[in-house]
Coordinates of C-alpha atoms and ligand atoms in Angstrom, one line a residue:
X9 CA 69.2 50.9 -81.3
X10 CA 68.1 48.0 -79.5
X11 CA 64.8 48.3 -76.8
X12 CA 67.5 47.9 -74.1
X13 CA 69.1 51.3 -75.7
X14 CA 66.2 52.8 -76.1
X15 CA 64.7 52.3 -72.4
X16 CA 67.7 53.5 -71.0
X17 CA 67.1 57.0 -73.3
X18 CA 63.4 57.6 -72.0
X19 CA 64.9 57.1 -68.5
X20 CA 67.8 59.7 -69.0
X21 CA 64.5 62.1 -70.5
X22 CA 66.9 62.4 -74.0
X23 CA 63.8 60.3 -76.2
X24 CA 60.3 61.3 -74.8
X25 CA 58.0 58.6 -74.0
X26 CA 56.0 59.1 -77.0
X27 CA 58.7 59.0 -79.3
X28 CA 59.4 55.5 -78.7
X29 CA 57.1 54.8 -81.6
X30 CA 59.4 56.0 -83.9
X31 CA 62.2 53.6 -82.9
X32 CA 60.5 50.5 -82.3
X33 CA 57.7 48.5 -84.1
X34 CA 54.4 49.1 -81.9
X35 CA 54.4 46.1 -79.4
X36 CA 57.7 46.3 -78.8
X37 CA 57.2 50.0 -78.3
X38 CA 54.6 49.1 -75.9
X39 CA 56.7 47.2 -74.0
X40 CA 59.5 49.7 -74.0
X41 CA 57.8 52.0 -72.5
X42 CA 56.2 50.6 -69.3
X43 CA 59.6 49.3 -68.2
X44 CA 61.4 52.8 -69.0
X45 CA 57.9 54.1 -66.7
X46 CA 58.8 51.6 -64.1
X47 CA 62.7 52.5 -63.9
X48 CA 61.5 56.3 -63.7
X49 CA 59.2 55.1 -61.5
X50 CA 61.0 52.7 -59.6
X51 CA 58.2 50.5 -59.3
X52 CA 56.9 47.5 -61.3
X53 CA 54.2 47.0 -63.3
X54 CA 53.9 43.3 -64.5
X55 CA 49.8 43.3 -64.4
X56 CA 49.3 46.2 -66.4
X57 CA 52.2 45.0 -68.7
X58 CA 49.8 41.6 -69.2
X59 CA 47.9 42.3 -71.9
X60 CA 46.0 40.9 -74.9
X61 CA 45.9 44.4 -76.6
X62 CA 47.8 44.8 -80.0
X63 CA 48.9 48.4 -79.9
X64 CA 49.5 48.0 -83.7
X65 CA 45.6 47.9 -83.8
X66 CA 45.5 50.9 -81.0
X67 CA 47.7 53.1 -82.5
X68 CA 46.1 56.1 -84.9
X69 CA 42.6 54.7 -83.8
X70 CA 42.4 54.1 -79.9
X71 CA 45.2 55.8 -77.6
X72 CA 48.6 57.1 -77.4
X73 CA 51.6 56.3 -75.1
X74 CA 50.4 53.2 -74.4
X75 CA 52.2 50.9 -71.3
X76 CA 49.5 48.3 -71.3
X77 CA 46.1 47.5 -70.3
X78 CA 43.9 47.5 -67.2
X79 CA 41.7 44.5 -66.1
X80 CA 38.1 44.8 -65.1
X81 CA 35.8 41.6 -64.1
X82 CA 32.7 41.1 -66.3
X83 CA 30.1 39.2 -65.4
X84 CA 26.8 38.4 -66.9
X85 CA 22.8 38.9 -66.6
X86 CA 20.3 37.1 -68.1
X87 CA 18.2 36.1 -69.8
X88 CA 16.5 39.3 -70.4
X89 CA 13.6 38.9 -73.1
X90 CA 13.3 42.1 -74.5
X91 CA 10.1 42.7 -76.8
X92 CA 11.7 45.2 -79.0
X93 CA 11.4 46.7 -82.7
X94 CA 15.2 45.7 -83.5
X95 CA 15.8 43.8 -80.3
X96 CA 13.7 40.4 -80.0
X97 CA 14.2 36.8 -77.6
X98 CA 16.0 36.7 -74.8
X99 CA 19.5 38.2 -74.3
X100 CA 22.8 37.9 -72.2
X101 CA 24.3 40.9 -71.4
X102 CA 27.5 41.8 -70.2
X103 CA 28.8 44.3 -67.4
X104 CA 31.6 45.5 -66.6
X105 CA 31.9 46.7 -62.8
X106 CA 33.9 46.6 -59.4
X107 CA 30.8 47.3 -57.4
X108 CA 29.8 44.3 -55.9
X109 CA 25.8 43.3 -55.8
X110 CA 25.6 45.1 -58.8
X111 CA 25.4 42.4 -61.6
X112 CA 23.4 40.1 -58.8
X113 CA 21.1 43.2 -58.7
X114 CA 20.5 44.0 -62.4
X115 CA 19.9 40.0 -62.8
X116 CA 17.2 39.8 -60.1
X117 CA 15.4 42.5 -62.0
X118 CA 16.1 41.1 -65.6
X119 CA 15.1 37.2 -63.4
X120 CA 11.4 39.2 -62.7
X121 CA 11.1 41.1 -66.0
X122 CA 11.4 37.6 -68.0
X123 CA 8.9 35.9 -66.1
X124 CA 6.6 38.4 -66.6
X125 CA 6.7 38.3 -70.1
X126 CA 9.7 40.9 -71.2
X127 CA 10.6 44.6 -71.5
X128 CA 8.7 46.5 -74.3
X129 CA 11.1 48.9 -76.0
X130 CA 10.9 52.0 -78.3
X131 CA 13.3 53.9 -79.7
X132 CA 11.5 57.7 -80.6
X133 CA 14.3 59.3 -81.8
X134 CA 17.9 59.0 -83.8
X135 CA 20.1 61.7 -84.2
X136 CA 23.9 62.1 -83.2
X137 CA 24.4 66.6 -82.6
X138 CA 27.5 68.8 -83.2
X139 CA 26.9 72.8 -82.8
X140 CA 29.4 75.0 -84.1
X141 CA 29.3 78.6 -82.6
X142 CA 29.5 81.7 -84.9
X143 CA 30.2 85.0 -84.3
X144 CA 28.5 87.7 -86.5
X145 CA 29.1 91.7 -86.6
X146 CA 25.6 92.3 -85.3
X147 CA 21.8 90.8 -85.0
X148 CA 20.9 92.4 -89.2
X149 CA 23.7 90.3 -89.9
X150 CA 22.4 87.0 -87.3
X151 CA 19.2 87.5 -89.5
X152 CA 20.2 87.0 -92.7
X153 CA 22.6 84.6 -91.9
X154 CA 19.7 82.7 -90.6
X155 CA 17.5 83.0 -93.7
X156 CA 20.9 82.5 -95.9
X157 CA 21.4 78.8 -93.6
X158 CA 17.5 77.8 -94.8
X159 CA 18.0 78.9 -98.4
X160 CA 21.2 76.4 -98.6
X161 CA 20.1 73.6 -97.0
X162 CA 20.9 71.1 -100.2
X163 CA 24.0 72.5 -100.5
X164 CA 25.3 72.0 -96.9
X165 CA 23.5 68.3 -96.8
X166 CA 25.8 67.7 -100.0
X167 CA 28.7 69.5 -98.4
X168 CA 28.6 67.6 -95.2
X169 CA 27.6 63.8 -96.7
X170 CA 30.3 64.3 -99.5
X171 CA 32.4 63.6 -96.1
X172 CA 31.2 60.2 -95.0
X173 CA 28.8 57.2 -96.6
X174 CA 26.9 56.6 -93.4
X175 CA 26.5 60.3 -92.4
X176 CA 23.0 61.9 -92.8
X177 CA 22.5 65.2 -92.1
X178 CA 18.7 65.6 -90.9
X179 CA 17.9 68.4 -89.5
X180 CA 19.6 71.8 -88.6
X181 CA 18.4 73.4 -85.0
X182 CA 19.4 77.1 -84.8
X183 CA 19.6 79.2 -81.0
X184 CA 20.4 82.5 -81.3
X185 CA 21.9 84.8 -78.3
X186 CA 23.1 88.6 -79.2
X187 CA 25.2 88.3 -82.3
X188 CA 26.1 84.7 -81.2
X189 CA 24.5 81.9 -83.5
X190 CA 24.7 78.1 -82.8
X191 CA 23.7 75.5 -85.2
X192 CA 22.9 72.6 -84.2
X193 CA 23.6 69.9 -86.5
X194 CA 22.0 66.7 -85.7
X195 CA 23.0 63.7 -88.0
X196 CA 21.8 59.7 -88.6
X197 CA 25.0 58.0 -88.0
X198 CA 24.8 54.4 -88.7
X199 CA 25.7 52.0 -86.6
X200 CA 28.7 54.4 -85.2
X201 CA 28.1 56.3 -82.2
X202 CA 29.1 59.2 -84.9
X203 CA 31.0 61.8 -82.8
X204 CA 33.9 61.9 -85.0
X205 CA 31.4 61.5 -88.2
X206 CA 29.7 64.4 -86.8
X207 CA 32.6 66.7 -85.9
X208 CA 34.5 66.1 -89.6
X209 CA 31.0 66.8 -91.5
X210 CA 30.5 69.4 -89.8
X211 CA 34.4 71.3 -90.0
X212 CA 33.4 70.3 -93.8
X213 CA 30.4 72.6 -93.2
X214 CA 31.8 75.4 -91.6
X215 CA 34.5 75.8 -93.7
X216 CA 31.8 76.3 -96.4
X217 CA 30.0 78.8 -94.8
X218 CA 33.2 81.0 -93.9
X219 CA 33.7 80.6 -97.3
X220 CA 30.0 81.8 -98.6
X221 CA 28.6 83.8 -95.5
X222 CA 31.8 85.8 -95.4
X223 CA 30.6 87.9 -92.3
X224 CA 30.0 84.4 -90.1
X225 CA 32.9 83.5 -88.5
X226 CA 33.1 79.8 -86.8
X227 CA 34.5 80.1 -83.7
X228 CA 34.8 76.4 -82.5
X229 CA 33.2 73.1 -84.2
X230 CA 31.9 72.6 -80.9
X231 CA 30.2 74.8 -78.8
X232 CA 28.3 73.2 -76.2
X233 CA 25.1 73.4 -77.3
X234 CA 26.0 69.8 -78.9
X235 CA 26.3 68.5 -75.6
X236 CA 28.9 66.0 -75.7
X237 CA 30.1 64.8 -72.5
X238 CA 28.1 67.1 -70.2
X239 CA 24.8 67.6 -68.4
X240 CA 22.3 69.5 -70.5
X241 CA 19.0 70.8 -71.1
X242 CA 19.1 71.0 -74.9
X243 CA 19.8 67.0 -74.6
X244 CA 17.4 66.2 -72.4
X245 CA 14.9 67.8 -74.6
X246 CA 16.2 67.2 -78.1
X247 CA 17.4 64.3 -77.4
X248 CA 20.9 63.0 -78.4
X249 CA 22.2 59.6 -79.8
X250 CA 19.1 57.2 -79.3
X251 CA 16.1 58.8 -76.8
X252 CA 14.8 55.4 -75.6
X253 CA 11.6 54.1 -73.4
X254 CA 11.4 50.7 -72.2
X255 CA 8.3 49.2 -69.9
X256 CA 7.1 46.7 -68.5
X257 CA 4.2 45.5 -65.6
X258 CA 4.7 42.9 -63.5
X259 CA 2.3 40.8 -61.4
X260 CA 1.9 40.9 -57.8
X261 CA 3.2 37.2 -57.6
X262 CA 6.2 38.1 -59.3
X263 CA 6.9 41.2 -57.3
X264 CA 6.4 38.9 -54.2
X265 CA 8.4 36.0 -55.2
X266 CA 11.3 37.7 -56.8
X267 CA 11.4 41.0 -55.6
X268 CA 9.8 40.3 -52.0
X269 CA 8.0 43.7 -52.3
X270 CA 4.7 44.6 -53.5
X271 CA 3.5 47.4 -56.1
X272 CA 2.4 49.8 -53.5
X273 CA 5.7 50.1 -51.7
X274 CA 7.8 50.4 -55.1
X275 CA 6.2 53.2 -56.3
X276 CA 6.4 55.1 -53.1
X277 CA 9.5 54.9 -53.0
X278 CA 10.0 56.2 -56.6
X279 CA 7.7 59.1 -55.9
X280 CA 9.7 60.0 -52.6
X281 CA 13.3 59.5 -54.4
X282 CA 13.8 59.3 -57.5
X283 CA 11.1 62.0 -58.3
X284 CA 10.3 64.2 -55.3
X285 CA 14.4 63.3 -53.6
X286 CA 15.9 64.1 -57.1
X287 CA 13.8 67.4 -57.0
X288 CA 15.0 68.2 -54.0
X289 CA 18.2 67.6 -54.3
X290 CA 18.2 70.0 -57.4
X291 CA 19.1 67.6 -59.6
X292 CA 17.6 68.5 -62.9
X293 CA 18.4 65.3 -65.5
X294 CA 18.4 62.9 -63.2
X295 CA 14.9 61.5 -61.8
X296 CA 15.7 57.7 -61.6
X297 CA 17.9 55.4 -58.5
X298 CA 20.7 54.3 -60.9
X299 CA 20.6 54.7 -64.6
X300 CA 24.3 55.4 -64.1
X301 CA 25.8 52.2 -63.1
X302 CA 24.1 50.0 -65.7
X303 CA 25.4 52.6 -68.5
X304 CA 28.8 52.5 -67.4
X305 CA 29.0 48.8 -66.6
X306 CA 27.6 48.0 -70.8
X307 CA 29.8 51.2 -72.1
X308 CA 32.9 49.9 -70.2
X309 CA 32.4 46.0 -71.5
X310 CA 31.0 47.0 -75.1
X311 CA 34.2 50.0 -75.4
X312 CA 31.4 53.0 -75.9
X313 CA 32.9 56.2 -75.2
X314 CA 33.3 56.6 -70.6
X315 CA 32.8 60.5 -70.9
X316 CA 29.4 60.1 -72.5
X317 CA 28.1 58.1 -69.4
X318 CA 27.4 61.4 -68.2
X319 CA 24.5 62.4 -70.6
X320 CA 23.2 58.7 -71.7
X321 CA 22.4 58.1 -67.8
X322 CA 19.7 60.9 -67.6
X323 CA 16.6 60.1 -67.8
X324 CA 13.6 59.0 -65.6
X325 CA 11.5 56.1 -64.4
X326 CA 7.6 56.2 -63.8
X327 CA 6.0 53.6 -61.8
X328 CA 1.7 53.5 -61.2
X329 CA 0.1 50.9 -59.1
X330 CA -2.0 49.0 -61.4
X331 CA -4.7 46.4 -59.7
X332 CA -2.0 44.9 -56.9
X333 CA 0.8 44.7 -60.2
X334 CA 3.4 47.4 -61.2
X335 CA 4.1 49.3 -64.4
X336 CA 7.2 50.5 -64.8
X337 CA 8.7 52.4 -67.4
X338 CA 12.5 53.9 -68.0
X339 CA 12.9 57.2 -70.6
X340 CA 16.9 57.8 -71.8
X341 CA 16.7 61.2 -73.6
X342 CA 20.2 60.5 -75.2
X343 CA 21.8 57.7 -74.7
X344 CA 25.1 57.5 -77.3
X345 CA 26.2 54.3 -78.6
X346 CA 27.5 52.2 -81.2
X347 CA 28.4 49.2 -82.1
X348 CA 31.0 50.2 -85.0
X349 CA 33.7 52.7 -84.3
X350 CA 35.3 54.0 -81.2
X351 CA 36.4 51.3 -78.5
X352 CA 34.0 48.9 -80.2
X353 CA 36.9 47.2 -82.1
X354 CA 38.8 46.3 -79.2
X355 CA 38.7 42.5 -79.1
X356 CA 37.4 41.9 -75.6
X357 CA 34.8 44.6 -76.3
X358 CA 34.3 43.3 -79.3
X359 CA 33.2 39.8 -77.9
X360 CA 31.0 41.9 -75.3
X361 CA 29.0 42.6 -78.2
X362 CA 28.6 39.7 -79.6
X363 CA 27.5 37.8 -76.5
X364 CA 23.8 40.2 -77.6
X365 CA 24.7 39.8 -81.6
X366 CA 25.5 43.3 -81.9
X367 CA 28.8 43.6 -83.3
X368 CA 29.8 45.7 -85.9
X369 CA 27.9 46.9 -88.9
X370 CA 24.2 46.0 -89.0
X371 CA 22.0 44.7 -92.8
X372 CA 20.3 47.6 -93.3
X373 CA 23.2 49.8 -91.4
X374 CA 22.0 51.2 -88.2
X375 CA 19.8 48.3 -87.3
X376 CA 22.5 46.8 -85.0
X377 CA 22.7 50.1 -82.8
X378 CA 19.1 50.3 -82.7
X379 CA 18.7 47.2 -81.2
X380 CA 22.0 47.3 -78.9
X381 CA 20.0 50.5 -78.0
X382 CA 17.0 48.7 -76.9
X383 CA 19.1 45.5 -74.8
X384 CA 20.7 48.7 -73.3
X385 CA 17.3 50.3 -72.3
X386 CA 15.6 47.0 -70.9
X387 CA 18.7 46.1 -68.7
X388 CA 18.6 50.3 -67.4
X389 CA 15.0 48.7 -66.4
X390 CA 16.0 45.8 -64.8
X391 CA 18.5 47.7 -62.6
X392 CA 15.6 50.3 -61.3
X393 CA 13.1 47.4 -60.9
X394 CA 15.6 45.6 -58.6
X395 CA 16.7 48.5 -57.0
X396 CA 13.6 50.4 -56.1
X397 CA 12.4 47.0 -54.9
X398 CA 15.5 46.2 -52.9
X399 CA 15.3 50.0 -51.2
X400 CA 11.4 49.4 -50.6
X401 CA 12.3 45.7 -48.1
X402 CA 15.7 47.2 -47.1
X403 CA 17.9 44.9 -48.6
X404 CA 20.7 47.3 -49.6
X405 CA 23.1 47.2 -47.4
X406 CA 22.4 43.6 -46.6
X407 CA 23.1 42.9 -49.6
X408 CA 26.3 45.3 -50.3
X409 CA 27.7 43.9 -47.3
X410 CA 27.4 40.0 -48.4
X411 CA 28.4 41.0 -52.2
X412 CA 30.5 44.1 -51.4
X413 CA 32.4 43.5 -49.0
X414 CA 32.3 39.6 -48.0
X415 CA 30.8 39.7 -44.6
X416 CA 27.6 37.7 -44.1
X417 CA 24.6 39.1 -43.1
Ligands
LIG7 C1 21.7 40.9 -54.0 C2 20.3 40.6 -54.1 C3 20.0 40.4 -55.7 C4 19.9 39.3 -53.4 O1 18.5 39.1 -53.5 P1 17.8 37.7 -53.0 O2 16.4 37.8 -53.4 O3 18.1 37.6 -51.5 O4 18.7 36.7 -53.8 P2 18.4 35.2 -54.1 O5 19.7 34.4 -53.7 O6 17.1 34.7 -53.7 O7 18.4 35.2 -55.7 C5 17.4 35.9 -56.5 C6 17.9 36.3 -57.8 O8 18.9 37.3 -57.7 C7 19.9 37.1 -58.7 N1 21.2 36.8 -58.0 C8 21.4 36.7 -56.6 N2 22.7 36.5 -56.4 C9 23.3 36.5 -57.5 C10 24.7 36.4 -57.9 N3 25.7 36.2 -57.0 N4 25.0 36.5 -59.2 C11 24.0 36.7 -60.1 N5 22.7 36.8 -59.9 C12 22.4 36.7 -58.6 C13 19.4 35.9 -59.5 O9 18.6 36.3 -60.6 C14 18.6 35.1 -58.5 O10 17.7 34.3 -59.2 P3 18.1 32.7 -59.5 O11 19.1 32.9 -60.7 O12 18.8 32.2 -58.3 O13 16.8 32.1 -59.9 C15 19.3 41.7 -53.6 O14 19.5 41.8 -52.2 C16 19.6 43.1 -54.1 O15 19.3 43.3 -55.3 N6 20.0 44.1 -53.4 C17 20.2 45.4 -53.8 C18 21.6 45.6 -54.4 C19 21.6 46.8 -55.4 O16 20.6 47.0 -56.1 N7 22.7 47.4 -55.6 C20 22.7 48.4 -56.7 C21 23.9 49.2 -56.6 S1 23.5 50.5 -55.4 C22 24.3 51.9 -56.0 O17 25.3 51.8 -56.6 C23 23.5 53.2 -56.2 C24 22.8 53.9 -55.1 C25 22.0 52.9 -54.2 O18 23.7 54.6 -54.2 C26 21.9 54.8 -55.8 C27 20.8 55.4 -55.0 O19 21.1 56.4 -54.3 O20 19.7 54.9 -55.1
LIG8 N1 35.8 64.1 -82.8 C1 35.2 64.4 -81.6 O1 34.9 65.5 -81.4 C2 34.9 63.3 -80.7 C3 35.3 62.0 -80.9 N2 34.9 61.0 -80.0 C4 35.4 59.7 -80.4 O2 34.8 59.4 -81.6 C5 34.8 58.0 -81.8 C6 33.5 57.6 -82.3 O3 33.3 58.3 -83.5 P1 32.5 57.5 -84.7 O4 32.2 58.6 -85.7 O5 31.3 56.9 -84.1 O6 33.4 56.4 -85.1 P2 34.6 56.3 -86.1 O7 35.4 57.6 -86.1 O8 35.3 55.0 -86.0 O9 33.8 56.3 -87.5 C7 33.0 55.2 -87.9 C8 33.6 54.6 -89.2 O10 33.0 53.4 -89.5 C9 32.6 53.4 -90.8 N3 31.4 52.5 -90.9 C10 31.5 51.3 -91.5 N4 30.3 50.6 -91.3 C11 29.4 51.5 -90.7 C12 28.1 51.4 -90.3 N5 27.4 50.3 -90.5 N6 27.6 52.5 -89.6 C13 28.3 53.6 -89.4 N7 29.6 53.7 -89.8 C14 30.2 52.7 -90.5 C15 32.3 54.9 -91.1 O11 32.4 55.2 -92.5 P3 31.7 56.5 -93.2 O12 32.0 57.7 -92.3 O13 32.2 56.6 -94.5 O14 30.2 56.2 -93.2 C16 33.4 55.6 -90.3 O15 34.6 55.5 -91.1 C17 35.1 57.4 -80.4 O16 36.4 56.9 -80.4 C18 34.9 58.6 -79.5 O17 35.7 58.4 -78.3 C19 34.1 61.3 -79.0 C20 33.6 62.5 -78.7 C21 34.1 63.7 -79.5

């Protein structure tokens, strides 16, 4: 069949979209399929048919049923000298956004934290968690299944690392509710993000424990207590991924001539919203103006996973009023990431990366993530700096109205 034929079958519904694959070679396939969407349709859909992407590279890796690509600006801020363990010198990095004044916003801040010498950066802790959920007959039985988990510890490390070569398992949390028992497996992953590391190792590990601990059944490799992809306590405190801190002070003059604000009026307006506002509000993970749209603007031009935006922007930011100068601090609990893996192969993403030498593996493995982590952290700083000091001289919708929507002030 020729890709004429085989159009016209997906529009009569005889072939199903996704089984042009098995007609066509990939691109073709591609191709195929957004113009048997548009007949369906009757519509076209020549931008998202203009693509770079090579679904050969996609396919079995990236998506399914793919018509083409979507387009997003990137734009650029710097340079941001970060004063990191991994992360050192001054950095471009890229974000990907439609909100307009965003990228002049994070700049401004990343403009007042270079000239004041950088962002310091620490990463505290490392660790990428998946927590089955097992059922057991009763709480003797959650006991010694408990004490039979810390007996084999070797064994399941062996069990779980016989599955990958980057893949450590550290540590082993255990939370316990009736005859319910999570574990919650927290793993080094390299320089991957490591949710599909994680998830294989540990189907590896549950499968050996239904196997040994005959009474435990695993009920699902995931059960929330991991938490991928959602707001969570155990996150927040555990942390998940990279938990990150990054500060810096700036001087008076700087605050003045960059920022046109002073050290007094920044922090009161963190104290009012982002800590006493967020309180109020009920908002338990949140205590900072924006973590959000810096996270999503790297995660969309580096190709990290979307969903995890949701966890990696918690977190919280701490002024104090030092002399007339400011120090200023952001803490990400669990910010996931990586610069292997995933979306990170894409080529566009791909050269996102390597605009801050991050991508792919790093020499000794993990050292690349580690210091993407830190860029990522001091740019999450720049954008509260900027924004706490735009909201304390009320330049916001000034400023959204020039870059958002056109219209001079
Ligand atoms: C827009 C500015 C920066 C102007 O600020 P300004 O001081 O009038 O600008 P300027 O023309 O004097 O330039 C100062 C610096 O800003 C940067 N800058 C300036 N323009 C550009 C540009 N086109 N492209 C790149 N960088 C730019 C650049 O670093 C420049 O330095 P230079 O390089 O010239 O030496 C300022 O008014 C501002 O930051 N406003 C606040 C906007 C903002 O922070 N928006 C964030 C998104 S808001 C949101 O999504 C979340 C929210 C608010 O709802 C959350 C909440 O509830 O809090
Ligand atoms: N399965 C799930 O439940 C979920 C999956 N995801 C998806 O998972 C994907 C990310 O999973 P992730 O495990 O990070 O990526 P991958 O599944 O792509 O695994 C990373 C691969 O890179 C190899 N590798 C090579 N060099 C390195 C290095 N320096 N450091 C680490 N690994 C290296 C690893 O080998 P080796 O293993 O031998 O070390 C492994 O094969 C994303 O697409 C995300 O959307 C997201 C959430 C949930």
């Amino acid at each position: 069949m020729n890709i004429d034929e085989i159009v016209e079958k997906a529009v009569k519904g005889e072939i199903e979209l996704h089984e042009i694959d098995n007609f066509l070679e990939a691109n073709a396939a591609m191709v195929a399929r957004r113009l048997a969407l548009e007949k369906i349709l009757g519509i076209s859909l020549p931008s998202i048919g203009s693509t770079i992407l090579d679904y050969s590279e996609i396919k079995n890796r990236n998506a399914e049923n793919v018509i083409g690509g979507i387009q997003i600006p990137v734009g650029i801020v710097g340079p941001l000298k970060v004063n990191g363990d991994y992360a050192k010198g001054n950095f471009y990095v890229p974000l990907a956004t439609t909100e307009g004044a965003l990228i002049a916003s994070v700049n401004r801040g990343c403009k007042a934290i270079t000239k004041a010498g950088g962002a310091k950066v620490k990463i505290i802790f490392d660790g990428m968690a998946r927590a089955p959920i097992f059922k057991l007959p009763n709480i003797d039985s959650v006991v010694n299944f408990l004490q039979w988990i810390n007996k084999n510890l070797d064994k399941i490390k062996e069990v779980a690392e016989s599955t990958t070569s980057h893949g450590k398992l550290k540590e082993i949390q255990p939370f316990v509710l009736g005859n319910n028992v999570w574990l919650r497996f927290v793993f080094e992953t390299g320089d991957a993000m490591g949710m599909n590391m994680a998830t294989i190792a540990s189907e590896a590990i549950c499968n050996f424990i239904e196997s040994e601990f005959t009474e435990a059944k695993c009920i699902a490799v995931s059960g929330n207590m991991c938490s991928d992809k959602k707001q969570s306590m155990v996150n927040s405190i555990f942390g998940r991924g990279k938990t990150v801190i990054a500060e810096t002070l700036i001087p008076s003059t700087i605050l003045k001539e960059v920022l046109h604000t002073t050290a007094e009026a920044i922090h009161e307006v963190n104290l009012r919203k982002n800590l006493l506002g967020s309180a109020r509000a009920g908002n338990v993970y949140q205590f900072n103006a924006h973590f959000a749209n810096i996270i999503a603007a790297i995660f969309l031009a580096t190709g990290q996973d979307m969903a995890q935006v949701v966890e990696s922007s918690s977190g919280y930011t701490w002024t104090e009023v030092r002399g007339e100068d400011l120090y200023i601090s952001v803490t990400l609990p669990s910010l996931e990431v990586g610069t292997v893996g995933g979306g990170t192969r894409l080529p566009t993403q791909r050269e996102a990366l390597s605009i801050m030498g991050v991508a792919g593996g790093g020499n000794p493995p993990g050292s690349n993530v580690k210091k993407f982590a830190e860029i990522i952290a001091s740019t999450v700083l720049a954008g509260e700096l900027n924004l706490l000091s735009a909201l304390s001289n009320k330049e916001l919708g000034r400023a959204h109205k020039m870059l958002g929507r056109g219209i001079k002030a």
